[in-house]
Amino acid sequence: GAFAGKIISIILLAATVVVFVLGCFVSIFLDNNGSNIGGICFNTMSSDLNVTGVSPVAKGDLIISKKIDSTEYAAGDMLAVPSSVSEGCDIHIVNTVNYFSGDSELITTDITNASQNANSVMSSTCYGVVNSYIPVIGGLLSFAIENAILVCILFVLLAAFWCLLLVLLEKSAPKAKTKK
């Protein structure tokens, strides 16, 4: 039992460290005005979608989008666009693309807005085509950024707990008898 407890404690300690490091890494690029890692942008969804028949993306979800060349946009693409209401992004669907030299004007429908009016978005200002989303994570990361000291203390205490559990399991394990 003590051996299994040690293995579980080590796995949970490693998971705690990995979650902390990944959270810190992603939070650097979260809602950072289009800054990206290899063309991938991370943004928090600013409001719920108001259109039926579309994936259930909600406020606080982490939106992962990929920046593409201005000539690669096509009708039907889902775009992550800077929110006009708050920090984060909104999702628009491209209706038509007007190509200009070096930039494209995208005529879009804002699916986060109930009125769904047509909008004009320049390709240089959008965060790219939406690849995927992770529910709730964006909101959690935003909360963690706002309360960074408390979250750091929480992770340190959690890591200390797993280390303490490892020490206690080591002390409680039966010792092997050695011959003199």
Coordinates of N, CA and C in Angstrom, one line a residue:
G1 N 0.8 -1.2 0.0 CA 0.0 0.0 0.0 C 0.9 1.3 0.0
A2 N 2.0 1.2 0.8 CA 2.8 2.4 0.8 C 3.5 2.7 -0.5
F3 N 3.9 1.6 -1.2 CA 4.5 1.8 -2.5 C 3.5 2.4 -3.5
A4 N 2.3 2.0 -3.5 CA 1.3 2.5 -4.4 C 1.0 4.0 -4.0
G5 N 1.0 4.3 -2.8 CA 0.8 5.7 -2.3 C 1.9 6.6 -2.8
K6 N 3.1 6.1 -2.7 CA 4.3 6.9 -3.2 C 4.1 7.2 -4.7
I7 N 3.8 6.2 -5.5 CA 3.6 6.4 -6.9 C 2.5 7.4 -7.2
I8 N 1.4 7.2 -6.5 CA 0.3 8.2 -6.7 C 0.7 9.6 -6.3
S9 N 1.4 9.7 -5.2 CA 1.8 11.0 -4.7 C 2.8 11.7 -5.7
I10 N 3.7 10.9 -6.3 CA 4.7 11.4 -7.2 C 4.0 11.9 -8.5
I11 N 3.0 11.1 -9.0 CA 2.2 11.4 -10.2 C 1.5 12.7 -9.9
L12 N 0.8 12.9 -8.8 CA 0.0 14.1 -8.5 C 1.0 15.3 -8.2
L13 N 2.1 15.1 -7.7 CA 3.1 16.2 -7.6 C 3.6 16.7 -8.9
A14 N 3.9 15.7 -9.8 CA 4.3 16.1 -11.2 C 3.1 16.8 -11.9
A15 N 1.9 16.3 -11.8 CA 0.7 16.9 -12.4 C 0.5 18.4 -11.9
T16 N 0.7 18.6 -10.6 CA 0.6 19.9 -10.0 C 1.6 20.9 -10.6
V17 N 2.9 20.4 -10.7 CA 3.9 21.2 -11.3 C 3.6 21.5 -12.8
V18 N 3.2 20.5 -13.5 CA 2.9 20.7 -15.0 C 1.8 21.7 -15.2
V19 N 0.7 21.5 -14.4 CA -0.5 22.4 -14.5 C 0.0 23.9 -14.2
F20 N 0.8 24.0 -13.2 CA 1.2 25.4 -12.8 C 2.1 26.0 -13.9
V21 N 3.0 25.2 -14.5 CA 3.9 25.8 -15.5 C 3.1 26.1 -16.8
L22 N 2.2 25.1 -17.2 CA 1.4 25.4 -18.4 C 0.5 26.6 -18.2
G23 N -0.1 26.7 -17.0 CA -1.0 27.8 -16.8 C -0.2 29.1 -16.8
C24 N 1.0 29.2 -16.3 CA 1.8 30.4 -16.4 C 2.2 30.7 -17.8
F25 N 2.5 29.7 -18.6 CA 2.9 29.9 -20.0 C 1.7 30.4 -20.8
V26 N 0.6 29.8 -20.7 CA -0.6 30.2 -21.5 C -1.1 31.6 -21.0
S27 N -1.0 31.9 -19.7 CA -1.5 33.2 -19.2 C -0.7 34.4 -19.7
I28 N 0.6 34.1 -20.1 CA 1.4 35.2 -20.7 C 0.8 35.7 -22.0
F29 N 0.2 34.7 -22.8 CA -0.3 35.1 -24.1 C -1.8 35.2 -24.1
L30 N -2.5 35.0 -23.0 CA -4.0 35.1 -22.9 C -4.4 36.6 -23.0
D31 N -5.4 36.8 -24.0 CA -6.0 38.1 -24.2 C -4.9 39.2 -24.3
N32 N -3.9 39.0 -25.1 CA -2.8 39.9 -25.2 C -2.7 40.6 -26.5
N33 N -3.9 41.0 -27.0 CA -4.0 41.8 -28.2 C -3.3 41.2 -29.4
G34 N -3.6 39.9 -29.6 CA -3.1 39.2 -30.8 C -1.7 38.6 -30.7
S35 N -1.0 38.7 -29.6 CA 0.3 38.1 -29.5 C 0.1 36.6 -29.6
N36 N 1.0 35.9 -30.2 CA 0.8 34.5 -30.5 C 2.1 33.7 -30.3
I37 N 1.9 32.4 -30.2 CA 3.0 31.5 -30.2 C 2.9 30.7 -31.5
G38 N 3.8 30.9 -32.4 CA 3.8 30.2 -33.6 C 2.6 30.3 -34.4
G39 N 1.9 31.5 -34.3 CA 0.7 31.7 -35.1 C -0.6 31.3 -34.3
I40 N -0.4 30.8 -33.1 CA -1.6 30.4 -32.3 C -1.9 31.4 -31.3
C41 N -3.1 31.9 -31.2 CA -3.6 32.9 -30.3 C -4.5 32.3 -29.2
F42 N -4.3 32.8 -28.0 CA -5.2 32.3 -26.9 C -6.0 33.5 -26.4
N43 N -7.3 33.4 -26.4 CA -8.2 34.4 -25.9 C -9.4 33.9 -25.2
T44 N -9.9 34.7 -24.3 CA -11.1 34.3 -23.5 C -12.3 34.8 -24.3
M45 N -13.3 34.0 -24.3 CA -14.6 34.4 -25.0 C -15.2 35.4 -24.1
S46 N -15.6 36.6 -24.7 CA -16.1 37.7 -23.9 C -17.6 37.6 -23.6
S47 N -18.4 36.8 -24.4 CA -19.8 36.7 -24.1 C -20.3 35.4 -24.7
D48 N -21.5 35.0 -24.3 CA -22.1 33.8 -24.8 C -22.6 33.9 -26.2
L49 N -22.6 32.8 -27.0 CA -23.1 32.9 -28.3 C -24.7 33.0 -28.3
N50 N -25.2 33.8 -29.2 CA -26.6 34.0 -29.3 C -27.3 33.3 -30.5
V51 N -26.6 32.3 -31.1 CA -27.1 31.7 -32.3 C -27.3 30.2 -32.0
T52 N -28.4 29.7 -32.4 CA -28.6 28.2 -32.3 C -27.9 27.5 -33.4
G53 N -27.6 26.3 -33.2 CA -27.0 25.4 -34.2 C -25.5 25.6 -34.3
V54 N -24.9 26.4 -33.4 CA -23.4 26.5 -33.4 C -22.9 25.9 -32.1
S55 N -21.7 25.4 -32.1 CA -21.1 24.8 -30.9 C -21.3 25.6 -29.7
P56 N -21.5 25.0 -28.5 CA -21.9 25.7 -27.3 C -20.8 26.4 -26.6
V57 N -20.2 27.4 -27.3 CA -19.1 28.2 -26.8 C -19.8 29.2 -25.9
A58 N -19.2 29.4 -24.7 CA -19.8 30.3 -23.7 C -18.8 31.3 -23.2
K59 N -19.2 32.3 -22.5 CA -18.4 33.3 -21.9 C -17.4 32.6 -20.9
G60 N -16.1 32.9 -21.0 CA -15.0 32.4 -20.2 C -14.3 31.2 -20.8
D61 N -14.8 30.7 -22.0 CA -14.1 29.6 -22.6 C -12.8 30.1 -23.3
L62 N -11.8 29.2 -23.3 CA -10.5 29.5 -23.9 C -10.7 29.3 -25.4
I63 N -10.5 30.3 -26.2 CA -10.6 30.2 -27.7 C -9.2 30.1 -28.3
I64 N -8.9 29.1 -29.0 CA -7.6 28.9 -29.6 C -7.8 29.1 -31.1
S65 N -7.1 30.1 -31.6 CA -7.2 30.5 -33.0 C -5.8 30.5 -33.7
K66 N -5.8 30.3 -35.0 CA -4.6 30.3 -35.8 C -4.6 31.5 -36.8
K67 N -3.5 32.3 -36.7 CA -3.4 33.4 -37.6 C -3.0 32.8 -39.0
I68 N -3.7 33.3 -40.0 CA -3.4 32.9 -41.4 C -3.1 34.1 -42.2
D69 N -2.6 33.8 -43.4 CA -2.3 34.9 -44.4 C -3.6 35.6 -44.8
S70 N -3.6 36.8 -45.1 CA -4.8 37.6 -45.5 C -5.5 37.0 -46.7
T71 N -4.8 36.3 -47.6 CA -5.4 35.8 -48.8 C -6.0 34.4 -48.5
E72 N -5.8 33.8 -47.4 CA -6.3 32.5 -47.1 C -7.7 32.5 -46.4
Y73 N -8.3 33.6 -46.1 CA -9.6 33.7 -45.5 C -10.6 33.3 -46.6
A74 N -11.7 32.6 -46.1 CA -12.7 32.2 -47.1 C -14.1 32.4 -46.4
A75 N -15.1 32.4 -47.2 CA -16.5 32.5 -46.6 C -16.8 31.3 -45.8
G76 N -17.4 31.5 -44.6 CA -17.7 30.4 -43.7 C -16.7 30.2 -42.6
D77 N -15.6 30.8 -42.7 CA -14.6 30.7 -41.6 C -15.1 31.3 -40.3
M78 N -14.8 30.7 -39.2 CA -15.1 31.3 -37.9 C -13.9 32.0 -37.4
L79 N -14.0 33.3 -37.1 CA -12.9 34.2 -36.7 C -13.0 34.6 -35.3
A80 N -11.8 34.7 -34.6 CA -11.7 35.3 -33.3 C -11.4 36.7 -33.6
V81 N -12.2 37.6 -33.1 CA -12.1 39.0 -33.3 C -12.1 39.8 -32.0
P82 N -11.2 40.8 -31.8 CA -11.2 41.5 -30.6 C -12.6 42.0 -30.2
S83 N -13.0 41.8 -28.9 CA -14.3 42.2 -28.5 C -14.5 43.7 -28.4
S84 N -15.6 44.1 -28.8 CA -15.9 45.6 -28.7 C -16.5 45.9 -27.4
V85 N -16.9 44.9 -26.6 CA -17.6 45.2 -25.3 C -16.6 45.1 -24.2
S86 N -15.8 44.0 -24.1 CA -14.9 43.8 -23.0 C -13.6 43.1 -23.4
E87 N -12.8 42.8 -22.5 CA -11.5 42.1 -22.8 C -11.8 40.7 -23.3
G88 N -11.0 40.2 -24.2 CA -11.2 38.9 -24.8 C -11.6 39.0 -26.3
C89 N -12.3 38.0 -26.8 CA -12.7 38.0 -28.2 C -14.1 37.6 -28.4
D90 N -14.6 37.9 -29.6 CA -15.9 37.5 -30.0 C -15.7 36.6 -31.2
I91 N -16.7 35.8 -31.6 CA -16.6 35.0 -32.8 C -17.5 35.5 -33.9
H92 N -16.9 35.7 -35.0 CA -17.6 36.2 -36.2 C -17.5 35.1 -37.3
I93 N -18.5 35.0 -38.2 CA -18.4 34.1 -39.3 C -18.3 35.0 -40.6
V94 N -17.3 34.6 -41.4 CA -17.0 35.4 -42.6 C -18.1 35.1 -43.7
N95 N -18.7 36.2 -44.2 CA -19.6 36.2 -45.3 C -19.0 36.3 -46.6
T96 N -18.2 37.4 -46.7 CA -17.4 37.7 -48.0 C -16.1 38.2 -47.7
V97 N -15.2 38.1 -48.6 CA -13.8 38.5 -48.4 C -13.5 39.5 -49.6
N98 N -13.0 40.7 -49.3 CA -12.5 41.6 -50.3 C -11.0 41.7 -50.2
Y99 N -10.3 41.3 -51.2 CA -8.8 41.3 -51.1 C -8.3 42.6 -51.5
F100 N -7.3 43.1 -50.7 CA -6.6 44.3 -51.0 C -5.1 43.9 -51.0
S101 N -4.3 44.8 -51.5 CA -2.8 44.4 -51.4 C -2.4 44.4 -50.0
G102 N -1.9 43.3 -49.5 CA -1.4 43.1 -48.2 C -2.4 42.9 -47.1
D103 N -3.7 43.2 -47.3 CA -4.7 43.0 -46.2 C -6.0 42.7 -46.9
S104 N -6.9 42.1 -46.1 CA -8.2 41.8 -46.7 C -9.3 42.3 -45.8
E105 N -10.4 42.8 -46.4 CA -11.5 43.2 -45.6 C -12.5 42.1 -45.6
L106 N -12.9 41.7 -44.3 CA -13.8 40.6 -44.1 C -15.1 41.1 -43.7
I107 N -16.1 40.8 -44.5 CA -17.5 41.1 -44.1 C -18.0 39.9 -43.3
T108 N -18.4 40.2 -42.0 CA -18.7 39.1 -41.1 C -20.0 39.3 -40.4
T109 N -20.5 38.2 -39.8 CA -21.7 38.2 -38.9 C -21.2 37.9 -37.5
D110 N -21.5 38.8 -36.6 CA -21.1 38.6 -35.2 C -22.1 37.7 -34.5
I111 N -21.7 36.4 -34.3 CA -22.6 35.5 -33.7 C -22.7 35.6 -32.2
T112 N -22.0 36.5 -31.6 CA -22.1 36.7 -30.1 C -23.1 37.8 -29.9
N113 N -23.6 38.5 -30.9 CA -24.5 39.6 -30.8 C -25.9 39.1 -31.3
A114 N -26.9 39.4 -30.6 CA -28.3 38.9 -30.9 C -28.8 39.6 -32.2
S115 N -28.3 40.8 -32.5 CA -28.8 41.5 -33.7 C -28.2 40.9 -35.0
Q116 N -27.0 40.3 -34.9 CA -26.2 39.7 -36.0 C -26.1 40.6 -37.2
N117 N -25.8 41.8 -37.0 CA -25.5 42.8 -38.0 C -24.2 42.4 -38.8
A118 N -24.1 42.9 -40.0 CA -22.9 42.7 -40.8 C -21.8 43.6 -40.3
N119 N -20.6 43.1 -40.2 CA -19.5 43.9 -39.7 C -18.4 43.9 -40.7
S120 N -17.5 44.9 -40.7 CA -16.4 44.9 -41.5 C -15.1 44.8 -40.6
V121 N -14.3 43.7 -40.9 CA -13.2 43.5 -40.0 C -12.0 43.3 -41.0
M122 N -10.9 44.0 -40.7 CA -9.7 43.9 -41.5 C -8.9 42.6 -41.0
S123 N -8.4 41.8 -41.9 CA -7.7 40.6 -41.5 C -6.5 40.9 -40.6
S124 N -5.9 42.0 -40.6 CA -4.8 42.3 -39.8 C -5.2 42.5 -38.3
T125 N -6.5 42.9 -38.1 CA -6.9 43.1 -36.7 C -7.5 41.9 -36.0
C126 N -7.9 40.9 -36.8 CA -8.5 39.7 -36.2 C -7.4 38.7 -35.7
Y127 N -7.8 37.9 -34.7 CA -6.9 36.9 -34.1 C -6.7 35.6 -34.9
G128 N -7.4 35.5 -36.0 CA -7.3 34.3 -36.8 C -8.5 33.4 -36.8
V129 N -8.4 32.3 -37.5 CA -9.5 31.3 -37.6 C -9.5 30.5 -36.4
V130 N -10.7 30.3 -35.8 CA -10.9 29.5 -34.6 C -10.6 28.0 -34.9
N131 N -9.6 27.5 -34.2 CA -9.3 26.1 -34.3 C -10.1 25.2 -33.4
S132 N -10.1 25.7 -32.1 CA -10.9 24.9 -31.1 C -11.1 25.8 -29.9
Y133 N -11.8 25.2 -28.9 CA -12.0 25.9 -27.7 C -12.0 24.9 -26.5
I134 N -11.7 25.4 -25.3 CA -11.7 24.6 -24.1 C -12.6 25.3 -23.2
P135 N -13.7 24.6 -22.8 CA -14.7 25.2 -21.9 C -14.1 25.6 -20.6
V136 N -14.5 26.8 -20.1 CA -14.2 27.3 -18.7 C -12.7 27.7 -18.5
I137 N -11.8 27.1 -19.2 CA -10.4 27.3 -18.9 C -10.0 28.8 -19.0
G138 N -10.5 29.5 -20.0 CA -10.1 30.9 -20.1 C -10.6 31.7 -18.9
G139 N -11.8 31.5 -18.4 CA -12.2 32.1 -17.2 C -11.4 31.8 -16.0
L140 N -11.0 30.5 -15.8 CA -10.1 30.2 -14.7 C -8.8 30.8 -14.8
L141 N -8.2 30.9 -16.0 CA -6.9 31.6 -16.2 C -7.0 33.1 -15.9
S142 N -8.1 33.7 -16.3 CA -8.3 35.1 -16.1 C -8.4 35.3 -14.6
F143 N -9.2 34.4 -13.9 CA -9.3 34.5 -12.4 C -7.9 34.4 -11.8
A144 N -7.1 33.4 -12.3 CA -5.8 33.1 -11.7 C -4.9 34.3 -11.9
I145 N -5.0 35.0 -13.1 CA -4.1 36.2 -13.3 C -4.5 37.3 -12.4
E146 N -5.8 37.5 -12.2 CA -6.3 38.6 -11.3 C -5.9 38.3 -9.8
N147 N -5.8 37.0 -9.4 CA -5.4 36.6 -8.1 C -4.1 35.8 -8.1
A148 N -3.1 36.3 -8.7 CA -1.9 35.6 -8.9 C -1.2 35.2 -7.6
I149 N -1.2 36.0 -6.7 CA -0.5 35.7 -5.4 C -1.2 34.5 -4.7
L150 N -2.5 34.6 -4.6 CA -3.2 33.5 -4.0 C -3.1 32.2 -4.7
V151 N -3.1 32.2 -6.1 CA -3.0 31.0 -6.8 C -1.6 30.4 -6.7
C152 N -0.5 31.3 -6.7 CA 0.8 30.8 -6.4 C 0.9 30.1 -5.1
I153 N 0.3 30.7 -4.0 CA 0.4 30.2 -2.7 C -0.4 28.8 -2.7
L154 N -1.5 28.7 -3.4 CA -2.3 27.5 -3.5 C -1.4 26.4 -4.1
F155 N -0.7 26.7 -5.2 CA 0.1 25.6 -5.8 C 1.3 25.2 -5.0
V156 N 1.9 26.2 -4.3 CA 3.0 25.9 -3.4 C 2.5 25.0 -2.2
L157 N 1.4 25.3 -1.7 CA 0.8 24.5 -0.6 C 0.4 23.1 -1.1
L158 N -0.1 23.0 -2.3 CA -0.5 21.7 -2.9 C 0.8 20.9 -3.1
A159 N 1.8 21.5 -3.7 CA 3.1 20.7 -3.9 C 3.7 20.3 -2.6
A160 N 3.6 21.2 -1.5 CA 4.2 20.8 -0.2 C 3.4 19.7 0.4
F161 N 2.1 19.6 0.1 CA 1.2 18.5 0.6 C 1.7 17.2 0.0
W162 N 1.9 17.2 -1.3 CA 2.3 15.9 -2.0 C 3.7 15.5 -1.5
C163 N 4.6 16.5 -1.2 CA 5.9 16.1 -0.7 C 5.8 15.6 0.7
L164 N 5.0 16.2 1.6 CA 4.8 15.7 2.9 C 4.2 14.3 2.9
L165 N 3.2 14.1 2.0 CA 2.6 12.7 1.9 C 3.7 11.7 1.5
L166 N 4.6 12.1 0.6 CA 5.7 11.2 0.3 C 6.6 10.9 1.4
V167 N 6.9 11.9 2.2 CA 7.8 11.6 3.4 C 7.1 10.8 4.4
L168 N 5.8 11.0 4.7 CA 5.0 10.2 5.6 C 4.9 8.8 5.2
L169 N 4.7 8.6 3.9 CA 4.6 7.2 3.4 C 6.0 6.5 3.5
E170 N 7.0 7.2 3.3 CA 8.4 6.6 3.4 C 8.6 6.2 4.8
K171 N 8.3 7.0 5.8 CA 8.5 6.7 7.2 C 7.6 5.5 7.7
S172 N 6.4 5.4 7.1 CA 5.5 4.4 7.5 C 5.8 3.0 6.9
A173 N 6.6 3.0 5.8 CA 6.8 1.8 5.1 C 7.7 0.9 6.0
P174 N 7.4 -0.4 6.0 CA 8.3 -1.3 6.8 C 9.7 -1.4 6.2
K175 N 10.6 -1.4 7.1 CA 12.1 -1.4 6.7 C 12.5 -2.9 6.5
A176 N 13.3 -3.0 5.5 CA 13.8 -4.4 5.2 C 14.9 -4.7 6.2
K177 N 14.9 -5.9 6.7 CA 15.9 -6.3 7.7 C 17.2 -6.7 7.0
T178 N 18.3 -6.2 7.6 CA 19.6 -6.5 7.0 C 20.4 -7.4 8.0
K179 N 21.2 -8.3 7.5 CA 22.0 -9.2 8.3 C 23.3 -8.4 8.7
K180 N 23.7 -8.7 9.9 CA 25.0 -8.1 10.4 C 26.1 -9.1 10.3

